[in-house]
C-alpha positions as MATLAB code, in Angstrom:
seq = 'MVGAQAARWFHAQGLHVVGVDNDLRAEFFGPEASTAWAEAELRSELPNYRHYSSDIRDAAAIERLFREYSSDLALVVHTAAQVSHDWAARDPKTDFGVNANGTLNLLEATRQHAPQAAFIFMSTNKVYGDTPNRLPLVEQATRWELDPAHPFSKHGIDESMSLDRSMHSLFGVSKLAADALVQEYGRYFGMNTVCLRAGCITGPGHSAVALHGFLAYLAQCALTGAEYNIFGYGGKQVRDNLHAFDLVQMMWRYYQNPRPAEVYNVGGGRFSHCSLIEAIRLCESLTGRTMRTSYRDEVRPGDHQFYVSDVRRFQAHYPEWTHTYSLERTLAEILTGLEKRLPNSRNARTLSNSTS';
ca = [
       0.158    0.029    0.169;
       2.652    2.705    0.968;
       4.958    1.233   -2.290;
       2.085    2.196   -4.437;
       1.439    5.287   -2.831;
       4.988    6.516   -2.884;
       5.281    4.854   -6.445;
       2.226    6.975   -7.794;
       3.559   10.385   -5.844;
       7.231    9.938   -7.066;
       5.750    9.169  -10.841;
       3.841   11.854  -10.373;
       6.784   14.714   -9.475;
       8.556   13.085  -12.795;
      10.872   10.797  -11.333;
      10.911    7.305  -12.954;
       9.845    4.233  -10.689;
      10.948    0.708  -10.194;
       9.003   -1.049   -8.138;
      10.335   -4.331   -6.280;
       7.931   -6.706   -5.483;
       7.290  -10.568   -5.045;
       4.177  -10.679   -3.224;
       5.198  -12.741   -0.586;
       2.513  -10.854    1.412;
      -0.015  -13.568   -0.251;
       2.284  -16.686    1.339;
       2.374  -15.126    4.689;
      -1.874  -14.381    4.719;
      -3.601  -15.748    2.059;
      -4.937  -14.330   -1.346;
      -7.310  -11.821   -0.023;
      -3.603  -10.227    1.134;
      -2.211  -10.015   -2.319;
      -0.655   -6.884   -3.829;
      -1.189   -8.690   -7.712;
      -3.890   -5.716   -7.995;
      -1.690   -3.156   -6.601;
       1.265   -3.838   -8.981;
      -1.164   -4.204  -11.939;
      -2.588   -0.817  -11.512;
       0.762    0.843  -11.014;
       1.920   -1.289  -14.622;
      -1.022    0.298  -16.468;
      -0.961    3.631  -15.231;
       2.197    4.547  -14.478;
       4.186    4.892  -18.165;
       7.498    5.343  -16.465;
       7.271    2.411  -13.883;
       9.105   -0.923  -14.429;
       8.518   -3.355  -12.210;
      10.712   -6.646  -10.769;
       9.152   -9.472   -9.303;
      13.011   -9.850   -6.540;
      13.062  -11.026   -3.155;
      14.724   -8.749   -0.837;
      16.683  -11.601    0.782;
      18.104  -12.679   -2.275;
      21.268  -10.281   -2.196;
      22.459  -11.319   -5.922;
      19.293  -10.020   -7.139;
      19.277   -7.009   -5.572;
      22.832   -6.278   -6.059;
      22.192   -7.240  -10.088;
      19.296   -4.448   -9.791;
      21.060   -1.605   -8.005;
      23.641   -1.788  -10.844;
      21.695   -1.659  -13.352;
      20.800    1.907  -12.169;
      23.788    2.616  -10.422;
      24.118    6.432   -9.817;
      20.539    7.112  -11.622;
      19.383    6.138   -8.613;
      18.337    9.223   -6.650;
      15.986    7.349   -3.981;
      15.204    4.395   -1.996;
      11.792    3.897   -0.414;
      12.028    0.469    1.855;
       8.435   -0.684    2.707;
       8.955   -4.269    2.486;
       8.432   -6.417    5.454;
       6.756   -9.526    6.983;
       4.429   -7.204    8.945;
       2.957   -9.122   11.862;
       4.546  -10.317   15.255;
       1.536  -13.222   14.927;
       2.887  -14.671   11.738;
       6.888  -13.852   13.124;
       6.191  -16.087   16.074;
       5.889  -19.248   13.402;
       8.215  -18.585   11.370;
      11.385  -16.291   13.289;
      14.027  -17.210   10.207;
      11.830  -15.779    7.492;
      10.492  -13.281    9.380;
      13.873  -12.033   10.394;
      15.356  -12.900    6.861;
      12.579  -10.530    5.405;
      13.026   -7.779    7.942;
      16.512   -7.767    8.883;
      18.440   -9.112    6.238;
      16.743   -8.341    3.335;
      16.944   -4.410    4.989;
      20.902   -5.047    4.955;
      21.067   -6.482    1.385;
      19.310   -2.853    0.260;
      21.478   -0.619    2.170;
      24.571   -2.644    1.019;
      23.476   -2.449   -2.186;
      22.770    1.380   -2.025;
      26.087    2.037   -0.492;
      28.009   -0.086   -3.318;
      25.862    1.678   -6.287;
      24.154    4.905   -5.651;
      25.573    6.423   -1.825;
      24.605    9.490   -3.195;
      20.650    8.560   -2.688;
      18.317    8.953    0.105;
      17.387    5.890    1.697;
      14.033    6.148    3.705;
      13.148    2.957    5.997;
       9.554    2.011    7.192;
      10.384    1.360   10.711;
       7.761    0.313   13.374;
       6.530    1.514   16.731;
       7.239   -2.015   17.835;
      11.101   -1.473   18.036;
      10.033   -0.201   21.620;
       8.264   -2.879   22.311;
       5.561   -3.677   25.516;
       7.323   -0.366   27.146;
       4.398    2.132   26.273;
       2.470   -0.322   28.514;
       4.516    0.658   31.364;
       3.105    4.533   30.876;
       0.625    5.723   33.427;
      -2.996    4.999   31.991;
      -6.174    5.990   33.042;
      -9.457    4.060   32.109;
     -12.559    6.092   30.389;
     -15.741    5.408   29.065;
     -14.257    4.153   25.491;
     -10.545    4.126   25.696;
      -7.700    3.998   28.015;
      -5.958    7.434   27.839;
      -2.557    8.684   29.324;
      -2.357   10.630   32.484;
      -2.454   14.258   32.533;
       0.608   14.868   34.183;
       2.432   12.672   31.820;
       4.685   14.531   29.593;
       3.911   12.204   26.832;
       0.086   13.276   27.611;
      -0.316   16.179   25.105;
       1.731   15.144   22.117;
       2.002   11.283   21.824;
       4.938    8.924   22.429;
       8.147   10.827   21.272;
      11.818    9.038   20.450;
      13.022    9.485   23.890;
      11.400    6.024   24.894;
      13.701    3.466   25.498;
      14.252    0.424   23.259;
      15.747   -1.686   26.272;
      14.236   -3.876   28.646;
      10.864   -4.737   27.009;
       9.103   -7.707   25.043;
       9.094   -6.949   21.512;
       7.831   -9.686   19.739;
      10.115  -11.290   17.401;
       8.200   -9.069   14.227;
       9.521   -6.329   17.049;
      13.156   -7.307   16.992;
      13.856   -8.097   13.328;
      12.523   -4.680   12.765;
      14.798   -2.966   15.845;
      17.445   -4.928   13.980;
      16.731   -3.408   10.415;
      15.999    0.314   12.249;
      19.700    0.198   13.826;
      21.222   -1.347   10.462;
      19.348    1.780    8.916;
      20.654    4.268   11.251;
      24.725    2.905   11.154;
      25.106    2.827    7.763;
      24.005    6.548    7.883;
      26.451    7.402   11.098;
      29.239    5.343    9.678;
      29.134    5.840    6.187;
      27.526    9.024    6.038;
      24.835    7.857    3.966;
      21.524   10.284    3.576;
      19.075    6.890    5.558;
      15.677    7.648    7.949;
      13.852    5.053   10.166;
      10.560    6.264   10.294;
       8.906    4.490   13.061;
       4.990    4.159   12.619;
       2.210    3.116   13.985;
      -0.844    2.527   11.892;
      -0.385    3.173    8.238;
      -3.708    2.828    6.353;
      -5.190    4.042    3.172;
      -7.665    2.581    0.526;
      -4.988    0.620   -1.232;
      -4.521   -1.669    2.070;
      -5.300   -5.164    1.445;
      -5.849   -5.824    4.811;
      -6.063   -9.195    7.226;
      -7.148  -10.201   10.269;
      -3.307  -10.525   11.081;
      -2.424   -6.845    9.777;
      -4.673   -4.019    8.417;
      -6.139   -2.890   12.017;
      -8.433    0.025   10.271;
      -8.594   -1.021    6.658;
      -9.442   -4.837    8.093;
     -12.008   -3.470   10.234;
     -13.823   -1.117    7.830;
     -13.824   -4.894    5.789;
     -15.395   -6.377    8.447;
     -18.202   -3.670    8.795;
     -18.823   -3.734    4.802;
     -19.193   -7.528    4.578;
     -20.631   -8.352    8.209;
     -17.905  -10.589    8.656;
     -17.247  -10.845   12.450;
     -14.320   -8.877   14.132;
     -12.256  -10.457   17.056;
     -11.131   -8.282   19.750;
      -8.530   -8.832   21.894;
      -8.076   -7.724   25.145;
      -7.886   -4.243   27.171;
     -11.960   -4.118   27.045;
     -11.496   -2.876   23.166;
     -10.603    0.182   24.349;
      -6.262    0.386   23.276;
      -5.927    2.887   21.672;
      -3.702    3.379   18.135;
      -3.206    6.505   15.834;
      -4.140    6.462   12.420;
      -1.737    7.859    9.528;
      -3.067    8.026    5.728;
      -0.991    6.555    3.255;
      -0.607   10.024    1.599;
       0.230   11.817    4.252;
       3.149    9.537    5.369;
       4.289    9.930    0.945;
       4.301   13.557    1.771;
       6.833   12.997    4.898;
       8.991   10.903    2.365;
       8.741   14.047   -0.368;
      10.039   16.453    2.375;
      13.244   13.995    3.626;
      13.979   13.428   -0.159;
      13.847   17.039   -1.024;
      16.217   17.762    1.844;
      17.798   14.620    3.198;
      19.378   14.697    7.011;
      22.185   11.188    7.825;
      20.732    8.800   10.421;
      17.829   10.258   11.060;
      14.818    8.898   13.079;
      11.491    9.917   13.466;
       8.252    8.769   15.091;
       5.418    8.981   12.550;
       1.529    8.489   12.622;
      -1.571   10.211   12.799;
      -0.906   11.840   16.288;
      -3.465   13.715   18.443;
      -4.853   14.665   15.194;
      -5.688   11.254   14.077;
      -6.096    8.303   16.816;
      -9.206    6.285   18.557;
      -9.984    3.539   20.540;
     -10.528    0.384   18.913;
     -14.672    0.628   20.294;
     -14.585    4.501   18.973;
     -13.359    3.201   15.440;
     -16.056    0.284   15.468;
     -18.866    3.200   16.210;
     -17.259    4.816   13.705;
     -17.610    2.028   10.972;
     -21.184    2.122   12.038;
     -22.023    5.308   11.459;
     -20.522    5.660    8.229;
     -22.191    2.168    7.111;
     -25.137    2.274    8.869;
     -25.247   -0.889    9.744;
     -23.897   -2.718   13.281;
     -20.495   -4.351   13.167;
     -20.883   -8.104   14.450;
     -17.776   -8.772   17.254;
     -16.822  -10.826   19.423;
     -14.324  -10.270   22.486;
     -11.430  -12.336   24.012;
     -10.053  -11.383   27.255;
      -6.414  -12.512   25.868;
      -3.862   -9.974   25.038;
      -1.602  -10.457   22.715;
       2.373  -10.574   23.444;
       3.957   -7.246   23.149;
       0.705   -5.342   21.948;
       0.092   -2.074   22.923;
      -2.361   -0.746   25.076;
      -1.993    2.907   24.028;
       0.157    4.021   21.376;
      -0.158    8.079   19.753;
       2.856    9.376   18.114;
       4.595   12.536   18.626;
       5.723   14.016   15.507;
       7.168   17.221   16.386;
      10.564   16.117   15.790;
       9.798   15.799   12.241;
       7.601   18.927   11.757;
      10.636   21.206   13.769;
      12.902   19.761   10.704;
      10.274   19.795    7.860;
       7.716   22.925    9.155;
       5.887   22.719    5.771;
       4.589   19.262    6.649;
       1.622   18.873    7.989;
      -1.626   16.056    9.042;
      -4.423   16.283    6.084;
      -6.345   13.057    6.605;
      -9.038   13.165    9.710;
      -9.439    9.570   11.175;
     -12.958   10.124    9.503;
     -11.763   11.276    6.567;
      -9.514    8.353    6.037;
     -11.778    5.674    6.755;
     -14.640    6.972    4.523;
     -11.757    6.388    1.774;
     -11.267    2.866    2.994;
     -14.851    1.947    2.929;
     -15.407    3.720   -0.775;
     -11.766    1.872   -1.885;
     -13.355   -1.437   -0.516;
     -16.611   -1.457   -1.915;
     -14.901   -0.932   -5.589;
     -12.986   -3.927   -4.837;
     -15.277   -6.078   -3.043;
     -18.189   -7.229   -5.109;
     -20.368   -8.295   -1.986;
     -19.816   -5.253   -0.558;
     -21.119   -2.834   -3.428;
     -23.988   -0.327   -1.983;
     -23.653   -1.700    1.737;
     -24.008    1.865    3.127;
     -24.942    4.632    3.077;
     -21.889    7.276    3.918;
     -22.282    9.872    6.322;
     -21.664   13.450    4.544;
     -19.019   14.284    7.242;
     -15.884   13.490    6.156;
     -13.606   16.304    7.433;
];
């Protein structure tokens, strides 16, 4: 999803775009998670787009690709990943191979053939492990919220949060290894690298499944009538949600003025966040349908009870960037996109006019 959004934006700015995606997502999560439809759209819509079905774990294939384009490469946007901590526990070697070793292959190929290129890595807030769960939280009617006296309360969690002494999940560990590699290539080799530590990135291009893609999968259940399973925290766990368009605008700003070895927390922040219960209610409001849900009083290992990103560090470095997609606008756009892709969801709702 993020890769496709980035491809469209940078192509529109006049760049030739090379896409690398072997649709391993379908192998991870099943055919409903396939990105083949997005690839087909990019091929048909973007005249200066070229696609390679390479595996980032294949160091030789990646090296050949980067050697082909060499110094013509101005930007590497690395969004490829195994993205589920539940799946990672089933196959830690594959998870680490994709997330850590794949990142190393891309970094080294960039260093050897295009060291001047900006390297943007989509990291994750899971690098902090479950440390956010030690924050002082107050239970409210529909959500958990930070104690107003805490420094993170007003703006969210910033980059000062510790990476140590926490349960990360195996997915968090593989992404943390990649995150550290990206920083080190920036510091040690002087490359323009950046880690964007994201929470929930979403939008209409999301091929969401139960194990990944919270807001888009929730919308899908709302449209199709499928049951949505809630795990723990009374359904009051809080997430911030960032539309992929706003994320790509961050990438664009960084590309125009790159800085070496940077790290930023990115997300919807206080501008666009919600609890699971609140998201369900919003889905019901937008679709005019009552959702089917089930609840298990079981918390997934390493899952966050509350996470809202403080994006002020990025805004301080790139003050021209700001959020443009509210939660309601984002969800309305996801629902519209799903109606076009899911035949059994057509005519399933009446959208509210309030989508600001």
